[in-house]
XYZ file of C-alpha atoms in Angstrom:
578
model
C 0.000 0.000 0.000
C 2.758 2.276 0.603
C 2.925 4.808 -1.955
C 6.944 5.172 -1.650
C 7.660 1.918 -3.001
C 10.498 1.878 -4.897
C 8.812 1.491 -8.367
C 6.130 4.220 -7.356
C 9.403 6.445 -6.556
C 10.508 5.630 -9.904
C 7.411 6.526 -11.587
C 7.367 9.744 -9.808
C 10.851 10.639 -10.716
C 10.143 10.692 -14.532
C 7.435 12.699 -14.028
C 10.416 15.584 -14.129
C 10.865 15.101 -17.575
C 9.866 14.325 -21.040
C 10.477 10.918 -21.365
C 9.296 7.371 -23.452
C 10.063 4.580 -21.872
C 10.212 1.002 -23.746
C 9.248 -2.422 -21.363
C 9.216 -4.747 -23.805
C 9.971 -5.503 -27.694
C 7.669 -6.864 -30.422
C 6.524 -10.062 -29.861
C 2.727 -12.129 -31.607
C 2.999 -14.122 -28.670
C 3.680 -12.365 -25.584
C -0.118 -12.221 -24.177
C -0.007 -15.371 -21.722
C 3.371 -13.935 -20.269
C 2.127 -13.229 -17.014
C -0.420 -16.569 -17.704
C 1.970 -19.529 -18.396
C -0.959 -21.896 -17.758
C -2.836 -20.592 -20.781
C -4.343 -23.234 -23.247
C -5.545 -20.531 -25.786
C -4.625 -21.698 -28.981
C -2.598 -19.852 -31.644
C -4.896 -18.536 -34.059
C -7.295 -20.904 -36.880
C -9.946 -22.833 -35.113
C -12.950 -20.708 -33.927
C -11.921 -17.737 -36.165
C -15.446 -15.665 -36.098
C -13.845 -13.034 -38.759
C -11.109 -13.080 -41.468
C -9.357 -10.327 -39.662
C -7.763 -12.839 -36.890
C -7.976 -15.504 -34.259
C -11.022 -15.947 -31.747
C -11.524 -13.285 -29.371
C -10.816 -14.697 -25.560
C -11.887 -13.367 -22.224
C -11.781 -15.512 -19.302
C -13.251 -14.502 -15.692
C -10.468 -14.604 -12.948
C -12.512 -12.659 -10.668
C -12.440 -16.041 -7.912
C -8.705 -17.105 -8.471
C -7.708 -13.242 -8.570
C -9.582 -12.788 -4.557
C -11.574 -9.983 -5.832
C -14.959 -11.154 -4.634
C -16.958 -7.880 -3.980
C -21.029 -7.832 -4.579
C -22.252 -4.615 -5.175
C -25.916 -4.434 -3.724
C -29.532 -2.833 -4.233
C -31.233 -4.130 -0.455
C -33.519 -7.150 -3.089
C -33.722 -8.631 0.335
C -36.250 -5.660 2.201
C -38.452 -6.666 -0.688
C -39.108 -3.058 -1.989
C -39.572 -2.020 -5.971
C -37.996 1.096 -6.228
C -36.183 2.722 -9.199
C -33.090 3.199 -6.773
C -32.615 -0.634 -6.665
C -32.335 -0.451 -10.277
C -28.890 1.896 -10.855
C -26.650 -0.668 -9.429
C -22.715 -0.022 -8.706
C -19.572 0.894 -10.765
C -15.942 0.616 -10.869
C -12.905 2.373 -11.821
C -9.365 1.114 -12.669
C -6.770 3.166 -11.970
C -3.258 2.950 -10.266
C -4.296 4.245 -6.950
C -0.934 3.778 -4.958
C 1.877 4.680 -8.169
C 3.659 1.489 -7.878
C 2.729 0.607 -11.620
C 0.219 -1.942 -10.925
C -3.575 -0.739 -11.538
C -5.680 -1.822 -8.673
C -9.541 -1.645 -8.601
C -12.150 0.555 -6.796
C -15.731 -0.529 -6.264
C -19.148 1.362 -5.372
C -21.165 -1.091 -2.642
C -24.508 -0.109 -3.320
C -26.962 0.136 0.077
C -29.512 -1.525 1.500
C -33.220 -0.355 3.323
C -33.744 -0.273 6.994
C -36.886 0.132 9.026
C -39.253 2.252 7.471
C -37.844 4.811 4.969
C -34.440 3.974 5.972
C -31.921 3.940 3.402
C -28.414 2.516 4.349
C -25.121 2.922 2.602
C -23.043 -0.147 2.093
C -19.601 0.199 2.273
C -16.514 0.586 -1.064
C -14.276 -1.282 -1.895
C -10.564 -0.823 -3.404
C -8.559 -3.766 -4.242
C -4.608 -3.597 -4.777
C -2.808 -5.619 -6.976
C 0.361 -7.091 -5.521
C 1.053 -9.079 -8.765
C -0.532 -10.346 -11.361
C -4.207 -11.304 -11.086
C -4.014 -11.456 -7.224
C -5.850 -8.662 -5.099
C -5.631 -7.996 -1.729
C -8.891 -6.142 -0.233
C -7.270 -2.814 1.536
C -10.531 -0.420 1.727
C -10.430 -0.317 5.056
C -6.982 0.621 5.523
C -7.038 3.310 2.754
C -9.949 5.308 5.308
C -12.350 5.135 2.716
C -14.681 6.237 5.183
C -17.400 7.113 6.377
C -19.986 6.134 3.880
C -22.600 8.871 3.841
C -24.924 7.743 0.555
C -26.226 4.994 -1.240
C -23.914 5.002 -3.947
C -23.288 3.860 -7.519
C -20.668 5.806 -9.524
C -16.979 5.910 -8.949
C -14.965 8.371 -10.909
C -11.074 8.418 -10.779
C -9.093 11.537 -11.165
C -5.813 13.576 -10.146
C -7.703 16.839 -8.972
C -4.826 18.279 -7.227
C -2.087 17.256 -9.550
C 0.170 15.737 -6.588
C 0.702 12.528 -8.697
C -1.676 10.344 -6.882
C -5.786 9.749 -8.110
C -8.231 11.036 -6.075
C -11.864 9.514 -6.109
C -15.345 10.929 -6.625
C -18.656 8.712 -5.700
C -21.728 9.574 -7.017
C -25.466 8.403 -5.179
C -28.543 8.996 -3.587
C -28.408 12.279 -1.734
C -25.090 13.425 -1.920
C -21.760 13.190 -3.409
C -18.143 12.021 -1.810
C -14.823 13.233 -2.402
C -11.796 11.524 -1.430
C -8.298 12.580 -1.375
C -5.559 10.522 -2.032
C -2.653 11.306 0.903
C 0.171 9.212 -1.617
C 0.790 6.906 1.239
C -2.131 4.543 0.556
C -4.771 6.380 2.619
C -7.766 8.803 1.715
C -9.498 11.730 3.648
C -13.452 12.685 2.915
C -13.187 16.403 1.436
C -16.545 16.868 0.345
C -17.295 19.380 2.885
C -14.523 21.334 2.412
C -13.972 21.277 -1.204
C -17.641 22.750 -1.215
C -19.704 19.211 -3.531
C -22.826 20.812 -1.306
C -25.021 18.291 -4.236
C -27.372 16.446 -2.326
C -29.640 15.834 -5.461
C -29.808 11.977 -6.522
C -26.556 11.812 -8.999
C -25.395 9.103 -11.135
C -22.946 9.850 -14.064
C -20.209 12.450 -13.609
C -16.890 13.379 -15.131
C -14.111 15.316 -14.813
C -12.771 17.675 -17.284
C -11.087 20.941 -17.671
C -14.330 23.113 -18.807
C -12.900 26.717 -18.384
C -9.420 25.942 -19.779
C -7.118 26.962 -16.624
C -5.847 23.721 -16.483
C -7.483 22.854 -12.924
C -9.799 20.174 -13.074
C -13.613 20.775 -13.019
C -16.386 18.160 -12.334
C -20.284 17.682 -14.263
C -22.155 16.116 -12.149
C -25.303 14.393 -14.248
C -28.631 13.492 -11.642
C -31.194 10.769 -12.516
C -34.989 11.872 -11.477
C -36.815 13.134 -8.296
C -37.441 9.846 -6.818
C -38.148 9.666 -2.797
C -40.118 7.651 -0.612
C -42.369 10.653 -0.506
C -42.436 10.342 -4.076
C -42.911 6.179 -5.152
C -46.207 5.904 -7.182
C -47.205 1.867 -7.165
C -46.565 0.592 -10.350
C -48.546 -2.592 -11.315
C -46.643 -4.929 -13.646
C -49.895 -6.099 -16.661
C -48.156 -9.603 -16.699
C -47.753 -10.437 -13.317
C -49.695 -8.332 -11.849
C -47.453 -7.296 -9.131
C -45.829 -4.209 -8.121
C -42.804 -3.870 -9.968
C -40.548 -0.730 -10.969
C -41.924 2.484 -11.865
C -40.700 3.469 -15.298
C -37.951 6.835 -15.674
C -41.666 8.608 -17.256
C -43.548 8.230 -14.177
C -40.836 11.164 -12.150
C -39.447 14.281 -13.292
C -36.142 14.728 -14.079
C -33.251 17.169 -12.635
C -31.257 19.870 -13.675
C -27.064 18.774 -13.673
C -24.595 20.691 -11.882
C -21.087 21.994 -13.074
C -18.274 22.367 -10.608
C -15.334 24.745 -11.584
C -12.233 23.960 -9.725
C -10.964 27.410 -8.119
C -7.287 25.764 -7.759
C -7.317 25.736 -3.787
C -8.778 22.618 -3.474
C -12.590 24.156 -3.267
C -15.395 24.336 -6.196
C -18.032 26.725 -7.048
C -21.222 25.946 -8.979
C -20.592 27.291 -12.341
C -23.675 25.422 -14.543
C -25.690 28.794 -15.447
C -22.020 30.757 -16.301
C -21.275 27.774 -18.373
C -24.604 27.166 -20.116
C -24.625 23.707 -18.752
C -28.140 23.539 -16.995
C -30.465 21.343 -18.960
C -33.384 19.063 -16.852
C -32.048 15.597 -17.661
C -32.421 12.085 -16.645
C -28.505 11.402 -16.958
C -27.021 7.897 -16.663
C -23.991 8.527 -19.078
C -21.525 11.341 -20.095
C -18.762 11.725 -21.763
C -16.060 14.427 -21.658
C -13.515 15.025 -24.431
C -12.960 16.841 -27.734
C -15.017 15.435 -29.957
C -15.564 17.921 -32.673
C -12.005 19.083 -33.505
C -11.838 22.142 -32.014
C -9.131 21.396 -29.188
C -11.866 22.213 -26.588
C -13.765 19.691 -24.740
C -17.000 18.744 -25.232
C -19.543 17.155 -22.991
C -21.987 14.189 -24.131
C -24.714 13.363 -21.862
C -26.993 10.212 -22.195
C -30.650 10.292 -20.451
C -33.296 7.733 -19.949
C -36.055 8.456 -22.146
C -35.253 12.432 -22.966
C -33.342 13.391 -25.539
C -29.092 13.227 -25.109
C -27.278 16.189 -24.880
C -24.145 17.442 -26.477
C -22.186 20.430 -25.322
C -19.786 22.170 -27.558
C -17.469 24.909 -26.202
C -17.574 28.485 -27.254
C -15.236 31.173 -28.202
C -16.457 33.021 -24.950
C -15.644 30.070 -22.898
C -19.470 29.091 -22.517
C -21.084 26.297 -23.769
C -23.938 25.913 -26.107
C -25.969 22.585 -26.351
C -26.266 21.161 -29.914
C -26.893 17.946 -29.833
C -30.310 18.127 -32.155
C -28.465 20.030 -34.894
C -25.746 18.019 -34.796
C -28.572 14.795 -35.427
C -27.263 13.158 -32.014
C -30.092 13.683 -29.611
C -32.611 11.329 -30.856
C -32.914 7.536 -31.320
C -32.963 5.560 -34.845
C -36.982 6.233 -35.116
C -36.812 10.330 -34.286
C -37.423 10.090 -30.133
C -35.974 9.315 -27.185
C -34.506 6.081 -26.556
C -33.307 4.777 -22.975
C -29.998 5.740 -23.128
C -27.467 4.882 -20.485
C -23.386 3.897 -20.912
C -21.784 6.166 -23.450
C -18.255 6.181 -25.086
C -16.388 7.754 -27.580
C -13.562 6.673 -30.404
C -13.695 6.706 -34.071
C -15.516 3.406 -34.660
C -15.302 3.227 -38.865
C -11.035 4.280 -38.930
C -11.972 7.909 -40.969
C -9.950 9.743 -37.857
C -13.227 11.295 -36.758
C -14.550 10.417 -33.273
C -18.407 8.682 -33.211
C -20.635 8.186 -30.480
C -21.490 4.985 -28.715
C -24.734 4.199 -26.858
C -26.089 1.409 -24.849
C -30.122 1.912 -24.887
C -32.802 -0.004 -22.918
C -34.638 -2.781 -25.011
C -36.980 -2.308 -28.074
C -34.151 0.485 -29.120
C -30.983 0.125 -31.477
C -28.026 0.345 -29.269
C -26.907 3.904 -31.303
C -23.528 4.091 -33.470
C -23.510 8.105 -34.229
C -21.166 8.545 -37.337
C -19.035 11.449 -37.406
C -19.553 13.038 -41.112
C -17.373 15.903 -40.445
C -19.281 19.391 -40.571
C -21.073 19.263 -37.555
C -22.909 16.130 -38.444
C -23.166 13.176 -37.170
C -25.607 10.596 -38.781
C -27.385 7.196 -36.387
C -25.354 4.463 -38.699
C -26.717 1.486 -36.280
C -27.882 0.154 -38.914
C -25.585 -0.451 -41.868
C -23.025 -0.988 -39.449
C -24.848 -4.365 -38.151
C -25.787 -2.937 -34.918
C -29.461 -3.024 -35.151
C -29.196 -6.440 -36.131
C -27.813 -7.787 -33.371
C -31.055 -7.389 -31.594
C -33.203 -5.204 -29.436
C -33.579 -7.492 -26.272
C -30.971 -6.055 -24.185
C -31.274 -3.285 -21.952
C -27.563 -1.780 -22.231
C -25.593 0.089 -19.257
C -21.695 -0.002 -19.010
C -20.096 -0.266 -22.560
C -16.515 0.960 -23.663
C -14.735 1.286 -26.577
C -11.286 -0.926 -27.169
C -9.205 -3.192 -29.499
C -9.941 -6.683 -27.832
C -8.128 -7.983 -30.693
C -5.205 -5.545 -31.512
C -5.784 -5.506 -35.406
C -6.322 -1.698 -35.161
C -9.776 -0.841 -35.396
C -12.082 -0.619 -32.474
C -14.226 -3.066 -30.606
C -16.895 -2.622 -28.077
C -18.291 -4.685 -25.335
C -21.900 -3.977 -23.451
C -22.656 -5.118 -20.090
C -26.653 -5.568 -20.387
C -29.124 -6.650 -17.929
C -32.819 -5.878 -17.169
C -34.127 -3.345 -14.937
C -37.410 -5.288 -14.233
C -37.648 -8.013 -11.191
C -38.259 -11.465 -12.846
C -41.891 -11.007 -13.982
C -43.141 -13.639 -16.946
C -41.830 -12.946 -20.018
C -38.793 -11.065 -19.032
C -35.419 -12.445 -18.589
C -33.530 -9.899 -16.003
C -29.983 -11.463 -16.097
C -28.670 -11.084 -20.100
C -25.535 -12.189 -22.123
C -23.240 -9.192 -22.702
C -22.306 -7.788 -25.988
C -18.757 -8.459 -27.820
C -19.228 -6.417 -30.780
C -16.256 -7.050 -33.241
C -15.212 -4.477 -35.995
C -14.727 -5.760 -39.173
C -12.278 -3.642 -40.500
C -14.480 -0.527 -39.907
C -17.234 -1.439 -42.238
C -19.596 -3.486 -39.645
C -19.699 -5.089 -36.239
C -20.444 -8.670 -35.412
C -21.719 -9.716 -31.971
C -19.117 -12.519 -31.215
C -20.417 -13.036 -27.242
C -22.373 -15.646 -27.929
C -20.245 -17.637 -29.881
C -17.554 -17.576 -27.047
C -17.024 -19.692 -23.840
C -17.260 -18.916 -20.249
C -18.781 -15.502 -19.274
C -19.459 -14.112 -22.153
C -21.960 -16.626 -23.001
C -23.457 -16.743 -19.810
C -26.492 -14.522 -18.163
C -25.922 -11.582 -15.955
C -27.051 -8.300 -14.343
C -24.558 -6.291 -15.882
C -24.049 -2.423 -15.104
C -20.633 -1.375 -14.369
C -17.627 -1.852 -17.141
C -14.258 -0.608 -17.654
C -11.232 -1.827 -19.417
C -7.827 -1.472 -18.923
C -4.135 -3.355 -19.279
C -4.535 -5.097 -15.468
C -1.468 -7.052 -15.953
C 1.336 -5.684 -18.751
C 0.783 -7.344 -20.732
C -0.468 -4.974 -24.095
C -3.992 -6.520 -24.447
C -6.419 -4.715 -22.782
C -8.881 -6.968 -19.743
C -12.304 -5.838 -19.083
C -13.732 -5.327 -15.246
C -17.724 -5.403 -14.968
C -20.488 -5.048 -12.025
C -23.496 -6.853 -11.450
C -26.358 -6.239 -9.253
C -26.292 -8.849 -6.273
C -23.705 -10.863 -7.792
C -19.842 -10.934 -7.887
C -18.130 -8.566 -10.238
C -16.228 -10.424 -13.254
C -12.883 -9.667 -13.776
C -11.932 -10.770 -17.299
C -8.219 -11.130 -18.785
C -7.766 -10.843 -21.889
C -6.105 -13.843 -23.800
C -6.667 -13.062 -27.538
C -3.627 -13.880 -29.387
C -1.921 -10.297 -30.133
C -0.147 -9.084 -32.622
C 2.050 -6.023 -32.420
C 0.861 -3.037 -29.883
C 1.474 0.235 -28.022
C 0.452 1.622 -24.711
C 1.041 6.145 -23.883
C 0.513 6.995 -20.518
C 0.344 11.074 -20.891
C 1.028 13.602 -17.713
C 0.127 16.699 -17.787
C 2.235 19.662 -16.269
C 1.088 23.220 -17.945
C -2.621 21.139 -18.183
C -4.135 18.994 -15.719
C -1.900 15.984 -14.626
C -4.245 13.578 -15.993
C -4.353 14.541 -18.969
C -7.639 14.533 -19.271
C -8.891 16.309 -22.487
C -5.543 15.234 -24.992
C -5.516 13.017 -28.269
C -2.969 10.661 -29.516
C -2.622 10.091 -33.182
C -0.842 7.375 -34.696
C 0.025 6.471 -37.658
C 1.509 2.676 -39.255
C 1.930 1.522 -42.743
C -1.472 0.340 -42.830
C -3.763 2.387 -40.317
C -4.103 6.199 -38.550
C -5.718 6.035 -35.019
C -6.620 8.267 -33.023
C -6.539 8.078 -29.077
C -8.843 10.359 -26.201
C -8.221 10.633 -22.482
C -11.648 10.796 -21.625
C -13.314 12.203 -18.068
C -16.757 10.231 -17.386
C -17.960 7.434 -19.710
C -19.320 3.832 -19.713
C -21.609 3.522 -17.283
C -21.030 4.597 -12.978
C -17.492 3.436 -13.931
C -13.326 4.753 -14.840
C -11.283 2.762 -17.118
C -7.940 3.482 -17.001
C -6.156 6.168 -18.878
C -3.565 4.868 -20.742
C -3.918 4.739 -24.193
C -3.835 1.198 -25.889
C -3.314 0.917 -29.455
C -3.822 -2.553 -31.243
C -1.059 -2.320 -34.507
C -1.987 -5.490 -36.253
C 1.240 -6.891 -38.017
C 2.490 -3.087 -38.693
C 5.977 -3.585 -36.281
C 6.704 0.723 -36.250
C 4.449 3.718 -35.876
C 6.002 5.944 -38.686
C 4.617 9.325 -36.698
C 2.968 9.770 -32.928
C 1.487 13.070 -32.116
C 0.025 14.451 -28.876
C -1.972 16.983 -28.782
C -2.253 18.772 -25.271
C -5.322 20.681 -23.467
C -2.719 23.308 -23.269
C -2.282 23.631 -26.710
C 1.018 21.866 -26.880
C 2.131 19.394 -29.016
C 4.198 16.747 -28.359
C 5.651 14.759 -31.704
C 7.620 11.778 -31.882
C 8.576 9.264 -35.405
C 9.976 6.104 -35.828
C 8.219 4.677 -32.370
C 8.860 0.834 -32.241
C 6.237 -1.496 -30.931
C 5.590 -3.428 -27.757
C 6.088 -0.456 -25.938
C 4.588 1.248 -22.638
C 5.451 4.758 -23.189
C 5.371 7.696 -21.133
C 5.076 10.782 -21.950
C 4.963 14.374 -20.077
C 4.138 17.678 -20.993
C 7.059 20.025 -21.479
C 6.540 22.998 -19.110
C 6.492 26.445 -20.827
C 3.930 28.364 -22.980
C 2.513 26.399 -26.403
């Protein structure tokens, strides 16, 4: 736990320079190096697409000792929509010692009465490869104030360590990372006075002064003094209310003041919109160098965000054709992610909807104009059974263009004719021209039935293929390593100095003999959840990246050539005006 181990020291010490650091060559076959035991086979039998070998995830969630449940209190017997959020996760390096450990929302539970009980977080370190060690309770991630769901990862104070945010009913939570394994509970202080019901949030630098600010998206005005019976036709039982039967809330922007304290900012911003928000996303999407903000709600339109000259923002998500579902109205809309899905260097939008709807592909056309390509991209086909929540965006295969996986399950208790727990979604890019929903063609948990809500991805062991982590409602998270044969790969871990340390807000470009991709540290996305921040970039058989360029929230750029493969690469901001 000690954050002054002696690889967290040398992590910190780099952070002095401008630096790329190599920790291992090319290899096809170096993605059971940390799994000797592996039986995954090479590459021909089960090949689902002409592009490669079978695509591989395997739960280690009981063999790794990460056994943590978030909860909804099933057992007091109540149908309320709070039950039906669920919990999140975040991945993220929490200590600096180069290993990413794993934070976890708990959830609550009802009392007597109206009483509505927290349940406690959880943070898992990594001590080596797929083992955990629970150390919550040591870190002083305490007290627990809310029934919570989202967890949201983040350097706020730019001391090298990631703070955390958690998201719930009635209130927010800010911890502070101390860089010596423990946090401290600076919500009071740092002025998060929200005690509306929040779910999605994200951090992002809205203002451009290179502090970190924080959206915070609410879900509906749900209480016990408002919780209309709802009657379920089929079984004619009380079951959830739908997100129609309760108004929805206005979201709140924080703006960082740079003394550790925050100051609503949402009507000097332009950020104020009644929403029902389960998803956002923070990051440039339009090519303008400024961050943007896309917001997913349950059954209202999404918003999008674009910054202004003036440093406002004005939301544009109609004109820009994202607001809407496939048919022209609202869909369900709740994990969101960002990356340019068809290889055009253009960033599209990603959303998991509730069943009955097309989970939405949103083409980037350039111009301002994005177009719902669900559709001819094979999307819609894939079915409209699933009720979608965490999702992200990430070469499972490292051929260079982008998958996406979907953690689905129903928001319903079992009633006849419903099936709550779901298979996820594995949704395979074929070469940029259409998707292919390999899950159920797999083995092991991706062919099995959940109640999926969290996800987030991220390289948990080294290795340069990234794993997947996801959260379930009253059931163990999965934790899912990655063993798809791999070709050739990258990994850029970028540090801010003149912006925030995080990052959050930059692009990497890169460009091989056969492909350009293009990169986002993100704030916010998938669904109550953090994946980690380091860039992974599947290369296919291309062995160098002929150019690499960062492009800074500052302004800066940062450009490198020649960059070899099989490399986890570091790079920091260079101090100094643009």
């Amino acid at each position: 736990m000690n954050g002054s181990s002696k690889t967290g020291w040398q992590w910190r010490l780099l952070c002095r320079f401008v630096v790329i650091c190599a920790i291992s060559g090319c290899s096809p076959s170096h993605q059971n190096d940390s799994n000797p035991g592996s039986t995954t086979s090479p590459i021909a039998p089960g090949i689902v697409n002409r592009l490669g070998p079978k695509i591989e995830f395997v739960d280690v969630a009981e063999s790794s000792g990460v056994t943590w449940i978030g909860r909804n209190g099933e057992e007091a017997k109540k149908s309320t929509l709070l039950q039906m959020a669920g919990t999140g996760c975040a991945i993220e390096d929490y200590d600096c010692d180069g290993k990413l450990d794993l934070f976890f929302a708990g959830g609550g539970e009802f009392g007597e009465g109206r009483e509505i009980l927290p349940l406690p977080f959880g943070l898992y370190r990594q001590f080596s490869p797929w083992n955990y060690i629970s150390v919550a309770k040591e870190a002083g991630l305490n007290p627990i104030r809310h029934y919570n769901h989202g967890t949201y990862t983040a350097d706020i104070d730019n001391d090298g360590f990631p703070d955390l945010l958690i998201t719930g009913w009635g209130g927010l939570q800010l911890f502070q990372n101390h860089g010596d394994g423990t946090f401290e509970d600076i919500t009071e202080s740092a002025g998060l006075t929200d005690s509306l019901w929040s779910t999605a949030a994200g951090w992002g630098d809205f203002n451009r002064d290179h502090v970190l600010d924080l959206y915070v998206g609410h879900y509906t005005d749900w209480s016990f003094d408002n919780d209309p019976v709802c009657i379920n036709p089929n079984s004619k039982q009380r079951n959830l209310c739908a997100p129609t039967d309760f108004e929805g809330l206005p979201c709140t922007v924080y703006l960082g003041n740079g003394d550790g304290t925050y100051r609503d900012a949402s009507a000097e911003l332009g950020i104020h919109e009644i929403g029902k928000v389960l998803g956002v996303v923070i990051a440039d999407i339009n090519g303008d160098l400024q961050p943007d903000l896309y917001v997913a709600n349950d059954a209202l339109p999404n918003h999008l965000y674009v910054s202004q000259p003036a440093g406002n923002y004005r939301e544009v998500a109609i004109q820009y054709g994202v607001a809407l579902g496939e048919t022209g109205v609202s869909d369900g809309s709740m994990g969101v992610d960002l990356g340019d899905l068809d290889g055009d260097g253009k960033i599209d939008i990603w959303v998991a909807n509730y069943e009955q709807q097309s989970f939405a592909l949103y083409r980037n056309l350039g111009n301002e104009l994005f177009t719902h390509a669900s559709r001819p991209f094979g999307i819609t086909a894939v079915g409209t059974l699933a009720v979608g929540f965490g999702t992200v965006i990430f070469d499972a295969d490292g051929d260079g263009f982008s998958d996406i996986f979907c953690s689905n399950g129903h928001v319903w208790a079992p009633v006849p004719g419903v099936v709550s727990r779901q298979r996820p979604y594995l949704l395979r890019n074929d070469r940029g021209k259409k998707f292919l929903n390999i899950a159920t063609e797999s083995r092991g948990y991706l062919n099995e039935l959940h109640l999926g809500r969290g996800a987030a991805s991220g390289d948990l062991d080294g290795n340069g293929t990234p794993d997947l982590v996801v959260t379930h409602i009253n059931e163990r998270v999965a934790i899912l390593r990655n063993d798809t044969p791999m070709l050739n790969w990258l990994e850029v871990k970028l540090v801010g100095r003149v912006s925030n340390r995080s990052a959050i807000g930059a692009s990497v470009s890169i460009k091989t003999q056969h492909v350009t991709q293009i990169g986002l540290v993100k704030g916010g996305g998938s669904y109550l959840s953090t994946s980690d921040r380091t860039l992974n970039f599947g290369l296919g058989t291309a062995s160098v990246i002929e150019t690499l360029v960062v492009k800074w929230p500052s302004g800066k750029t940062t450009e490198l050539e020649t960059v070899s493969c099989g490399q986890k690469i570091l790079l920091i901001e260079e101090s100094g005006a643009p």
